Coordinates of C-alpha atoms (C1' of nucleotides) in Angstrom, one line a residue:
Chain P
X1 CA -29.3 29.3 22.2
X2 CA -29.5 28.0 26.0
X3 CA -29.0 24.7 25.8
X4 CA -25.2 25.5 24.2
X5 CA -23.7 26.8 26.8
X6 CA -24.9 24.2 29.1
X7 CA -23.3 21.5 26.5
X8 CA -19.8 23.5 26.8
X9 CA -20.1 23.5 30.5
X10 CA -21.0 19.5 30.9
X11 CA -17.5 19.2 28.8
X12 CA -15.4 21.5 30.9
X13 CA -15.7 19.2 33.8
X14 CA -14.6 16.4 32.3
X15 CA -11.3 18.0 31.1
X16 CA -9.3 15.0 33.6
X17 CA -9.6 12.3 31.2
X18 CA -9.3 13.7 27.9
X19 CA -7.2 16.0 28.7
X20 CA -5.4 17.9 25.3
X21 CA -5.2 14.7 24.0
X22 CA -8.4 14.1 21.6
X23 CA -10.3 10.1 22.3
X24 CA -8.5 7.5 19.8
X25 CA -10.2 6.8 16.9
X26 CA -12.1 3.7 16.5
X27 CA -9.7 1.8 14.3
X28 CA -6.1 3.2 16.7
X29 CA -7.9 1.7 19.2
X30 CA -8.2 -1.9 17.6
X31 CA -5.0 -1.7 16.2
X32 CA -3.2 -1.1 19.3
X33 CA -5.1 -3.9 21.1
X34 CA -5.2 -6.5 18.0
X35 CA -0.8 -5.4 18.4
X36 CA -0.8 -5.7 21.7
X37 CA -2.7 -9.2 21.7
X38 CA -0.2 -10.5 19.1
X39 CA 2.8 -9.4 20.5
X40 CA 2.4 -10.9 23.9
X41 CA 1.0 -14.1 22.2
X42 CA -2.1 -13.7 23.0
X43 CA -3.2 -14.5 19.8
X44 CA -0.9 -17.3 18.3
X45 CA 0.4 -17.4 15.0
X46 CA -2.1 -18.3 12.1
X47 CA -5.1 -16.8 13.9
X48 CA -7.7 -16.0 12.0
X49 CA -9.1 -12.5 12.2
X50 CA -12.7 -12.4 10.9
X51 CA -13.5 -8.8 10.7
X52 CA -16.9 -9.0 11.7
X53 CA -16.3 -10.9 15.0
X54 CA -13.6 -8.4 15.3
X55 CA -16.0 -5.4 14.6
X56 CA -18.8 -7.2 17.4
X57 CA -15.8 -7.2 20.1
X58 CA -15.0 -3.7 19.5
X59 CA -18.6 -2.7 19.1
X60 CA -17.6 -0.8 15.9
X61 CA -18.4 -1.4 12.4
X62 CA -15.9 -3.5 10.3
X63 CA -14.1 -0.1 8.8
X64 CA -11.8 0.4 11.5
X65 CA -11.5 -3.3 11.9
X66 CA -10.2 -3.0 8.2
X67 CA -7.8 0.1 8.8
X68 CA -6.4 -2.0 11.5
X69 CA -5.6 -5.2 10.2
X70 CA -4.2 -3.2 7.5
X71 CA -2.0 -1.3 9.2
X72 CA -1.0 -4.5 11.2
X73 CA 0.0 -6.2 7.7
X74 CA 2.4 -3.1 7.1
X75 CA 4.0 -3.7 9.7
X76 CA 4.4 -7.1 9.0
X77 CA 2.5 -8.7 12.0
X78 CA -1.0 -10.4 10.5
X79 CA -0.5 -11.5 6.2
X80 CA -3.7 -11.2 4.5
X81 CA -4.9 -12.3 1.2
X82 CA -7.3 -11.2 -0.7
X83 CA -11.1 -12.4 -0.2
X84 CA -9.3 -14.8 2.2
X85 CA -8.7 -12.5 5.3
X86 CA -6.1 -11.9 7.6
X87 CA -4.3 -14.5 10.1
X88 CA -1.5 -13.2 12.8
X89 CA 1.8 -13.9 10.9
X90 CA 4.1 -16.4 11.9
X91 CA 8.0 -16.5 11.8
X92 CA 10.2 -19.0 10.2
X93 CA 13.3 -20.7 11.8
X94 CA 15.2 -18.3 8.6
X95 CA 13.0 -15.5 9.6
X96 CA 14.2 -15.8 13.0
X97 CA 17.8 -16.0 12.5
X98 CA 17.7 -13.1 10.1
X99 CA 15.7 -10.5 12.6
X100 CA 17.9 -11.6 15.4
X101 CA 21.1 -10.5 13.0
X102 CA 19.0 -7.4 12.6
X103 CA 18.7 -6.8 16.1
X104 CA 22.2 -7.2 17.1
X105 CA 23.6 -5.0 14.3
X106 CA 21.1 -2.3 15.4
X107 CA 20.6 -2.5 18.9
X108 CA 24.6 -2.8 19.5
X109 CA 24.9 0.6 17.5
X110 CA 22.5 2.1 19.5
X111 CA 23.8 1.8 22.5
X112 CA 27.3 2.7 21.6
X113 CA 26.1 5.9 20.7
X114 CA 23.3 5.9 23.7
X115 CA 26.4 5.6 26.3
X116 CA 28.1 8.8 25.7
X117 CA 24.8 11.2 26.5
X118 CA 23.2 8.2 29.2
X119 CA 22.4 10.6 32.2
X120 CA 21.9 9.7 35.8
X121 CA 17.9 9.7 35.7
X122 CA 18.5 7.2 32.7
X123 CA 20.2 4.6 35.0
X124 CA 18.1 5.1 38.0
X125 CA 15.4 4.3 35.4
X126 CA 17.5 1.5 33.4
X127 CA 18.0 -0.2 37.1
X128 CA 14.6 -0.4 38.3
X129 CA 13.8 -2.0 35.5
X130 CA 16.5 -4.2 35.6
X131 CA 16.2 -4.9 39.2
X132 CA 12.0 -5.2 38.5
X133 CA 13.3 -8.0 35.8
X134 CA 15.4 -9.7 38.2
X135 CA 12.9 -9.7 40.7
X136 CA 9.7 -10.9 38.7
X137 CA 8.4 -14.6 39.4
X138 CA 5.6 -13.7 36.7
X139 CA 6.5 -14.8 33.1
X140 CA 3.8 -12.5 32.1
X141 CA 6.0 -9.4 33.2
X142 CA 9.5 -10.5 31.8
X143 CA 8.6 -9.7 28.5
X144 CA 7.6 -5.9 28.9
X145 CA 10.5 -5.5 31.8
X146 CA 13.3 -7.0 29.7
X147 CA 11.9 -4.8 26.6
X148 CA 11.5 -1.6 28.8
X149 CA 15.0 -1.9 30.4
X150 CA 16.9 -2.2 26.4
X151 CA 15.0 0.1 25.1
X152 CA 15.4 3.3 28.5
X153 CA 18.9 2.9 27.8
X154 CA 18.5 3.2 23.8
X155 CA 16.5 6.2 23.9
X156 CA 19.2 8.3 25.6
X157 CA 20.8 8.2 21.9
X158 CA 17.9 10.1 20.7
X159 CA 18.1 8.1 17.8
X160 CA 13.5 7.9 16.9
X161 CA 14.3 6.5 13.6
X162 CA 16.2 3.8 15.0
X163 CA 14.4 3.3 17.4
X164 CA 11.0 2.9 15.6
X165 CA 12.8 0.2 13.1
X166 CA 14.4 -1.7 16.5
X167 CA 10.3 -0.8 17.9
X168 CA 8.9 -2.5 14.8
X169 CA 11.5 -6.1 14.5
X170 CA 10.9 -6.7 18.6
X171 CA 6.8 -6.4 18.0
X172 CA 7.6 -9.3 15.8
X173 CA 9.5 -11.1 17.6
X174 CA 8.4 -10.4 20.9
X175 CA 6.3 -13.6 21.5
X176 CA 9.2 -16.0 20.7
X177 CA 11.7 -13.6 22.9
X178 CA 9.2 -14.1 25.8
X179 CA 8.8 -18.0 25.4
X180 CA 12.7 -17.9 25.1
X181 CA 13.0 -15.7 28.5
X182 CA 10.7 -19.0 30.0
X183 CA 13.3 -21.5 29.2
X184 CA 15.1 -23.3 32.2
X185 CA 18.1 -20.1 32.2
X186 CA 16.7 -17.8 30.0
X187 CA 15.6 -15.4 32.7
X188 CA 18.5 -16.4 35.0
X189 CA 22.0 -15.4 31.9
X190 CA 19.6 -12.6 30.2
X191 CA 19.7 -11.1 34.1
X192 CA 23.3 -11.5 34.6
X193 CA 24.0 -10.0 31.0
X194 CA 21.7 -7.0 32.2
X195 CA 23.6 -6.3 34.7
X196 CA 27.2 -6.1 33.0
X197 CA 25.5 -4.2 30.2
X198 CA 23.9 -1.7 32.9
X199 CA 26.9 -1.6 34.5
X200 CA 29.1 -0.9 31.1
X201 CA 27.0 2.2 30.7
X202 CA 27.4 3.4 34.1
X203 CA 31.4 2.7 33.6
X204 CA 31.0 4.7 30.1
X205 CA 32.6 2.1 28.1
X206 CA 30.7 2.5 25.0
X207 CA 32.5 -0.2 23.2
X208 CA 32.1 -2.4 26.3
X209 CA 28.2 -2.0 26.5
X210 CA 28.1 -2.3 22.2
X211 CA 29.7 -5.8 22.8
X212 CA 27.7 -7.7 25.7
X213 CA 24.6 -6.2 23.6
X214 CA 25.6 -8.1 21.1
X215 CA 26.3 -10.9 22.5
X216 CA 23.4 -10.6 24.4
X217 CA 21.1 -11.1 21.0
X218 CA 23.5 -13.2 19.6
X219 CA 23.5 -15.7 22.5
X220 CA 19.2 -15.1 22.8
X221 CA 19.0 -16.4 19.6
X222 CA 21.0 -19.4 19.8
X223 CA 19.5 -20.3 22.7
X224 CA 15.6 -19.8 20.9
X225 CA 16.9 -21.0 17.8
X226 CA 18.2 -24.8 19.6
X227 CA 14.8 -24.1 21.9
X228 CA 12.6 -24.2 18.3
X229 CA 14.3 -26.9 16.6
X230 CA 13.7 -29.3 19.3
X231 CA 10.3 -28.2 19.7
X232 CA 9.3 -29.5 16.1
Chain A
X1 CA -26.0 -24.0 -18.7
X2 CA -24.9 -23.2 -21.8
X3 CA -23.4 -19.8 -21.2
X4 CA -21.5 -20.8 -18.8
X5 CA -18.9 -23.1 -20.8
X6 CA -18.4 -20.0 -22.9
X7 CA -17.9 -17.7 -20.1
X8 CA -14.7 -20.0 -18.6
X9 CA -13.3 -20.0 -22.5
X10 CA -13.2 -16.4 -22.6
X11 CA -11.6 -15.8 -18.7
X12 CA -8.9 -18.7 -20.4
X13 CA -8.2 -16.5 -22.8
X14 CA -7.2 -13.3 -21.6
X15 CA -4.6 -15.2 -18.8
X16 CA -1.4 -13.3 -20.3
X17 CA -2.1 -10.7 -17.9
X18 CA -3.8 -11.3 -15.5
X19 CA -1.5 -14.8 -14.9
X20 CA -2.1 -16.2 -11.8
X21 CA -2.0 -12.9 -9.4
X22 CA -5.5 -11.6 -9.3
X23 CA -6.3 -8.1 -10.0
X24 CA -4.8 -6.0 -6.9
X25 CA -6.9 -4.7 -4.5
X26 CA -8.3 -0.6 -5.2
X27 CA -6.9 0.3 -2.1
X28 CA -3.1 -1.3 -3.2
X29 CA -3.6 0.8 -6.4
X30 CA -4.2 3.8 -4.5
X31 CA -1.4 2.9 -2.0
X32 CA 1.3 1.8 -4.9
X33 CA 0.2 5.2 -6.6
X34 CA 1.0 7.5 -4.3
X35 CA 3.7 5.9 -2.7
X36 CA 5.5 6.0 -6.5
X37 CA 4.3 10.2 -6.4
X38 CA 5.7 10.7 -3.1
X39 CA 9.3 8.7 -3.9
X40 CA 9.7 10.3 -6.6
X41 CA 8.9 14.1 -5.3
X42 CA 5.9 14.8 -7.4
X43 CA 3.9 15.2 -4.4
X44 CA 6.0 17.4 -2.4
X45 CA 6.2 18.0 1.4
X46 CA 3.4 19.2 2.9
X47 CA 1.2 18.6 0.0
X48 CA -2.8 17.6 1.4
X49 CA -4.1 14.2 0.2
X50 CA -7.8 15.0 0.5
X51 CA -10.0 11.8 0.4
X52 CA -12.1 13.0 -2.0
X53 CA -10.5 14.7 -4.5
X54 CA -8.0 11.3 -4.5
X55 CA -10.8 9.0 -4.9
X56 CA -12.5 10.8 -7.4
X57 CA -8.8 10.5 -9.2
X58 CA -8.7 7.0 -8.8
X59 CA -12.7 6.5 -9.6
X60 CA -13.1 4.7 -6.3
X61 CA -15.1 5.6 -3.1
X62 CA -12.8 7.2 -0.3
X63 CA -12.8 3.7 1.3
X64 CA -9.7 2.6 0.0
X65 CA -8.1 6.0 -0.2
X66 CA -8.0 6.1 3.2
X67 CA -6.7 2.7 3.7
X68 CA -4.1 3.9 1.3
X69 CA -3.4 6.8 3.4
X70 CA -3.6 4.7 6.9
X71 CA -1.2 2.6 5.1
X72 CA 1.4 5.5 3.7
X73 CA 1.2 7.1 7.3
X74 CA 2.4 3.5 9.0
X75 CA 5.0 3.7 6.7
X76 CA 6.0 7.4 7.5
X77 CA 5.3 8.5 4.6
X78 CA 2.6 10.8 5.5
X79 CA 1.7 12.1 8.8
X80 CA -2.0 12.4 9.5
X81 CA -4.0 14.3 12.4
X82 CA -7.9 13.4 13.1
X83 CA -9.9 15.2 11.6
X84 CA -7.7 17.4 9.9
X85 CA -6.5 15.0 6.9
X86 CA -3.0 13.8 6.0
X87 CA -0.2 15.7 4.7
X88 CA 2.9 14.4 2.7
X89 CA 5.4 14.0 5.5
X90 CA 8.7 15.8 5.3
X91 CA 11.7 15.0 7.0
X92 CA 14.5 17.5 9.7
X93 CA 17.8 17.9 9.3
X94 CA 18.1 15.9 11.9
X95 CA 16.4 13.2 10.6
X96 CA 18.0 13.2 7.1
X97 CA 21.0 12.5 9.6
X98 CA 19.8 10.0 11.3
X99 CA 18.5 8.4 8.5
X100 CA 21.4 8.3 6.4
X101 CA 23.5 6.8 9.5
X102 CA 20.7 4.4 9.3
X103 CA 21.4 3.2 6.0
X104 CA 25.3 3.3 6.8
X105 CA 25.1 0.9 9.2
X106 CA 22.2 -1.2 7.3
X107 CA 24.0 -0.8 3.7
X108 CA 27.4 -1.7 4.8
X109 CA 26.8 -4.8 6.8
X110 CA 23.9 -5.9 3.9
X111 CA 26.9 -5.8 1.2
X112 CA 29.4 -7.7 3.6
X113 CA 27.0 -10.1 3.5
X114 CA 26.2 -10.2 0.1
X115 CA 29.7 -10.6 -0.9
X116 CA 30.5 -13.9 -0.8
X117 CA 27.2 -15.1 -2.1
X118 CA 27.0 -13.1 -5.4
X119 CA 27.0 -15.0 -8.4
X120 CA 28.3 -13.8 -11.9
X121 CA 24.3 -13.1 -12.6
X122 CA 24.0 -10.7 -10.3
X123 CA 27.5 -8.9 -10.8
X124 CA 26.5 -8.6 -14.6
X125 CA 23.2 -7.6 -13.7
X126 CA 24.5 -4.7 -11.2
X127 CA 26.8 -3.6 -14.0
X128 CA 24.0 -3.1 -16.5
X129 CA 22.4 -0.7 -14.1
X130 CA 25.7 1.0 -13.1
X131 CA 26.5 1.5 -16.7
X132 CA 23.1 2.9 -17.6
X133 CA 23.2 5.4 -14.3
X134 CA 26.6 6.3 -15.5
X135 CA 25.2 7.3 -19.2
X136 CA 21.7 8.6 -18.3
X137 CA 21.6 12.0 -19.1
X138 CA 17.8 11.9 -17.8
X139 CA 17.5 13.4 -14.3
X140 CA 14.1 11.2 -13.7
X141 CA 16.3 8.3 -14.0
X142 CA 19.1 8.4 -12.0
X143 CA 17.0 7.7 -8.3
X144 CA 15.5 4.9 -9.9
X145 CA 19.1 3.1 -11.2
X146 CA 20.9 4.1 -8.4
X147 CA 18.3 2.2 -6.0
X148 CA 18.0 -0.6 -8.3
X149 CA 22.2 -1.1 -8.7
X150 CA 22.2 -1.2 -4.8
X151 CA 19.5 -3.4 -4.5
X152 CA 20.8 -6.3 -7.2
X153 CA 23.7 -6.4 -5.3
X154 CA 21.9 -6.2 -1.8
X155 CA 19.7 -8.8 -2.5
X156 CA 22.4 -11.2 -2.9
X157 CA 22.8 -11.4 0.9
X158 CA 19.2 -13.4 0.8
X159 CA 18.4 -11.3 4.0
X160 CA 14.7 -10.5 2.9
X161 CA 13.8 -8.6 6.3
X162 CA 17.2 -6.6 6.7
X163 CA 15.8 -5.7 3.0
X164 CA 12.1 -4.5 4.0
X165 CA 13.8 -2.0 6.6
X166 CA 16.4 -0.7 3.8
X167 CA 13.7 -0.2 1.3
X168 CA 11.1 1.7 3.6
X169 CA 13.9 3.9 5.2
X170 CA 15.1 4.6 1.4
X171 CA 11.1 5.5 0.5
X172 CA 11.6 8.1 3.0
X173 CA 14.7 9.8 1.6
X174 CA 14.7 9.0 -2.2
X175 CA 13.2 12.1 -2.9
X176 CA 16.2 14.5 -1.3
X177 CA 18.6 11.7 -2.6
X178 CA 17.4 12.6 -5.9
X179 CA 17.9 16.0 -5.4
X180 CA 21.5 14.7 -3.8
X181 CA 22.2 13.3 -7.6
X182 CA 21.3 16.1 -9.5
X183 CA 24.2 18.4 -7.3
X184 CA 27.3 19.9 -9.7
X185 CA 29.1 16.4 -8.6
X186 CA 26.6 14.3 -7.2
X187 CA 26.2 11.8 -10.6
X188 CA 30.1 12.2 -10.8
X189 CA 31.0 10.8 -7.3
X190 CA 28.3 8.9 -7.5
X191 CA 29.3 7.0 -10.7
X192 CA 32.9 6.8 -9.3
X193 CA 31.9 5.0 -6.2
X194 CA 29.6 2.4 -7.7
X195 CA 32.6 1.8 -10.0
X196 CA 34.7 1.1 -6.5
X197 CA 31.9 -1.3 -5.0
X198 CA 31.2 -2.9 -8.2
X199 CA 35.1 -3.9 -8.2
X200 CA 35.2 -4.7 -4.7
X201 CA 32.4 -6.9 -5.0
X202 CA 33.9 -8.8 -8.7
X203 CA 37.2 -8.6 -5.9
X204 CA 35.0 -10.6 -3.3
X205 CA 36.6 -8.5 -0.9
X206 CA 33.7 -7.8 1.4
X207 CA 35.3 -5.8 3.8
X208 CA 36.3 -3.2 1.6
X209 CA 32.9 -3.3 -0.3
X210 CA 31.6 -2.3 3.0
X211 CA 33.7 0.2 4.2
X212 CA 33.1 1.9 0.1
X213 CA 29.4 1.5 0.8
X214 CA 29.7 3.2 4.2
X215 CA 31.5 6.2 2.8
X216 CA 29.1 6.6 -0.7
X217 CA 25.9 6.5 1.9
X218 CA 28.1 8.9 4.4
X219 CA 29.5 10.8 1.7
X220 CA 26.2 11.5 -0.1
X221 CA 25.1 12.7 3.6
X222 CA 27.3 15.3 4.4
X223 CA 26.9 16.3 0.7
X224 CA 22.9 16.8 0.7
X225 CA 23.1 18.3 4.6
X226 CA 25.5 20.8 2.7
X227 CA 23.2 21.6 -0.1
X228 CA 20.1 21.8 2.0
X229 CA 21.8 24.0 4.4
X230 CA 23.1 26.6 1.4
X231 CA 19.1 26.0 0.6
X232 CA 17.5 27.5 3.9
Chain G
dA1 C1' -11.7 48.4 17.3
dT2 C1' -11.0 44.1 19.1
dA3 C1' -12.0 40.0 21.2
dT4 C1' -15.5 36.6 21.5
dT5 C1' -19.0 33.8 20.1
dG6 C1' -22.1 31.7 16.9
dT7 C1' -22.8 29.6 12.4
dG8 C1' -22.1 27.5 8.0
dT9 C1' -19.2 24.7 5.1
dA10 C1' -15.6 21.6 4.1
dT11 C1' -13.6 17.4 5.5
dT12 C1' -12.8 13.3 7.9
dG13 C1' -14.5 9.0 10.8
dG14 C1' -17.7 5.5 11.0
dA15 C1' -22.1 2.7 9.9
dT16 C1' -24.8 0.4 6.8
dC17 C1' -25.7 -1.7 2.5
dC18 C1' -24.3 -4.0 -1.8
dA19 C1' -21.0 -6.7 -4.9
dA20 C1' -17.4 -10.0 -5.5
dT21 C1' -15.1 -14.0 -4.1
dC22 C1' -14.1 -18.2 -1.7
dC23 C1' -15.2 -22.6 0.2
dA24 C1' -17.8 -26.5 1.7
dT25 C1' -21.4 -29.4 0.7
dG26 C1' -24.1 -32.1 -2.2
dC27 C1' -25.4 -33.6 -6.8
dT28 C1' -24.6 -35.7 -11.2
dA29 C1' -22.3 -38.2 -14.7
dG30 C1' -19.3 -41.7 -16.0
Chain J
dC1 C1' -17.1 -45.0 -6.3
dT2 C1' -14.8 -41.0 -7.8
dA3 C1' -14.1 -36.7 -10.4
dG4 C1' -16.1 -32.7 -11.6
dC5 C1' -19.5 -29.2 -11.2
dA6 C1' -23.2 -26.4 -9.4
dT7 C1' -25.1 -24.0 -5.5
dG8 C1' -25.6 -21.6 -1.1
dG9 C1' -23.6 -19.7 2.9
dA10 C1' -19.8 -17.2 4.8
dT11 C1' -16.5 -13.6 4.3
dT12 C1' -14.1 -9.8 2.4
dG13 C1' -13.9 -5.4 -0.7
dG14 C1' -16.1 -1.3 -1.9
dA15 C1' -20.0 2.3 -2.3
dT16 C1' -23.1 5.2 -0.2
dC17 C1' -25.0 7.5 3.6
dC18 C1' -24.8 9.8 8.3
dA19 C1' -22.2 11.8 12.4
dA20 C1' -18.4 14.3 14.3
dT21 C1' -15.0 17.7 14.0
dA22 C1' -12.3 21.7 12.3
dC23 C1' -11.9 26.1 10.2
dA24 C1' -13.3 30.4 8.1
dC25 C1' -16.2 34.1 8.5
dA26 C1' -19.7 37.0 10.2
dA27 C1' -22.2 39.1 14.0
dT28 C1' -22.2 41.1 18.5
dA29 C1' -20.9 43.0 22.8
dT30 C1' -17.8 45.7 25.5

DNA sequence: ATATTGTGTATTGGATCCAATCCATGCTAG
DNA sequence: CTAGCATGGATTGGATCCAATACACAATAT
C-alpha cells in the first residue's frame, strides 16, 4: 500500500526516454539490428545466423532471436531451411537485373505523381540531402544519404503502400547499391543525376523528373551489373 | 541392430507423400492456414487471433502461433500492438486506391513482359482457367480462378520477384476483390476482359495486353470504391 | 454521483527445458 | 583403401513455465 505510489513516482521521472512510445520488444529490437547489419553489409551474404550466439549478443533467449530471423526470411533478406538455420541471403546476377527493373518501374511512378504535391520544406529537405551526398568523403554515409534523398522526395506522393514495396526491394539491394556508389564514378554521375532530378521537381516537370529517375536506376544497374561480372 | 533395417523399409515406403520435401514446419502450417482464412474472408477485418485459442486449434504450443502471426503482420496481413494481440488487418479507402494503382502499374508492365515469352502451354493453360471462371456458378471459386488465370500468364515474364510483390499486394485485397466479383456485373466484365487479354496475348500484341490489363485492374477499382462507398 | 484508484483476470512476451534433426567423425566390413 | 554405417555433439523446432502488461470491475473518497 506505500511502496505503490513510490513505484509510480520513480516512473514519472523518467517520462524523457520512453516517452508515449512503449520499449521495443525483445525480438523488434534484433530484427531491426540483424536488418540493419545486412543491409549495410555488415553481415555478408551466406552468413550464418546461429540463434544461440545470436540470443548471447542480444542477452535474450533464442525466441525473439526466432521471431526475427523469421520475419527477416519474409521479407526476403536471410533463407532458412529447416533444422539447417538461417544465412543472410544473397542475390543473383538474374536477381539483380530483375529488382533493378522493379525499381525503375516503381520509383519512376512515384515520383511522377510525388512532383505535383512536392512542397517547399520537401526540397529544402531533398537538397540537404543531396548537397550532404555530394559533400560526403565517407563511403559509409553515401548509402543512407543517396537512399534518404530518393526516398524525401517519394514520400510527398503519399503513396505508404508504394513506398513500403520500394522500402522492402532497396533493403535488399542496398549493399550492392552502396558497393556500386564506391566504384571509380559512381558517386561522381549518381550526384550529377541528383541534381537534374532535384532540379526537375523544383521546375515541376513531372514527366522530366519520371525520366532521369529512370534512367538513373537503369544506368545504376548497368553500371553494378558490368561492376559484378568482372568481379567473378 | 536388427530393428533398425526394418525401421528404413518402412520410412521407404510411405515416400508418395512425403517425397522429398519434409514435413513443413508447425509454424508454416499455422501461417499457410490463416493466411488461406484471411484471403479468402473467412476471418474478417478486425477479427482477434488469440494465441491460445489458435494453438489449441492447431494442437501446437503458442510458439509457432505467434511466429505465424509475426509472420502474417510482416506481410500486412495483420496488424499487432504489444501486449494487446493481433487483429486481422483491414484496409482505407484510400488504401484499396492505392493498392489497386499498385497492381495497375505492376500488372500491366508484368503482362508486357510476358507477352513475347508465352508459349502455346501457357496460353492453353490460361484458357482452361478463363473458361472455368467464365462457367463457375460457385461464388467461392471465382477469387481463386481469377488469380490463377492472371498468374499463368504473369508467370510467363520469368520475373519471380516482380511476382512476390504482385502476390503479397493481391493477399491484401483478394478478399474485397471477391466481393468486387460477386457485384450485378462484376463476373460479366470480368469474363469479357479476360476474353480481351487472352486474345491480345494469342495476338502477341503486348502493348495492348497491357493497356487491357491496366483498365480490368482500374476498372475493377473504381467499381469496388463504388460499391464500398454505396456500403458505408 | 462521479472520478479515481486498487485489484484480479486474461493475454501476450520471454526464458528454460525437451525433442527432433543434421552433420562430422570414426568404425567396420568388404 | 574405400564405401557405408553408427554414434555423439551441435543446432534448430516446439512445449511448458514464468514475468509483464492491459483491461474490466469494484471500492473509496470527495
Amino acid at each position: 500500500m506505500k511502496s505503490q505510489p513510490v513505484d509510480k513516482a520513480v516512473n514519472s521521472l523518467n517520462f524523457k526516454a520512453m516517452d508515449v512510445a512503449q520499449a521495443a520488444s525483445a525480438s523488434s529490437i534484433v530484427f531491426d539490428t540483424l536488418r540493419k547489419a545486412i543491409i549495410e553489409g555488415d553481415l555478408p551474404d551466406g552468413t550464418p545466423l546461429r540463434q544461440e550466439e545470436l540470443a548471447r549478443m542480444f542477452n535474450t533467449s533464442r525466441i525473439p532471436v526466432r521471431e526475427a530471423i523469421s520475419r527477416l526470411e519474409q521479407q526476403g533478406l536471410v533463407s532458412s531451411q529447416r533444422y539447417k538455420g538461417a544465412v543472410v541471403a544473397g542475390i543473383s546476377m538474374e536477381e539483380v537485373d530483375e529488382i533493378f527493373d522493379l525499381r525503375a518501374l516503381l520509383e519512376s511512378e512515384v515520383i511522377r505523381r510525388a512532383v505535383p504535391k512536392i512542397s517547399e520544406e520537401t526540397i529544402s529537405a531533398a537538397r540537404v540531402f543531396c548537397d550532404q551526398f555530394t559533400a560526403s568523403s565517407s563511403p559509409s554515409e553515401w548509402g543512407d544519404l543517396n537512399r534518404k534523398f530518393h526516398c524525401t522526395l517519394y514520400e510527398a506522393a503519399e503513396l505508404p503502400n508504394h513506398m513500403n514495396v520500394i522500402n522492402s526491394i532497396l533493403d535488399r539491394i542496398d549493399r550492392y547499391l552502396r558497393a556500386q556508389l564506391a566504384l571509380t564514378d559512381g558517386m561522381e554521375t549518381a550526384s550529377r543525376e541528383h541534381e537534374q532530378i532535384l532540379q526537375a521537381c523544383i521546375d515541376g516537370d513531372a514527366e522530366l523528373a519520371a525520366k532521369l529517375t529512370n534512367r538513373h536506376v537503369e544506368g545504376a544497374k548497368a553500371s553494378l551489373i558490368n561492376f559484378l561480372q568482372r568481379e567473378r
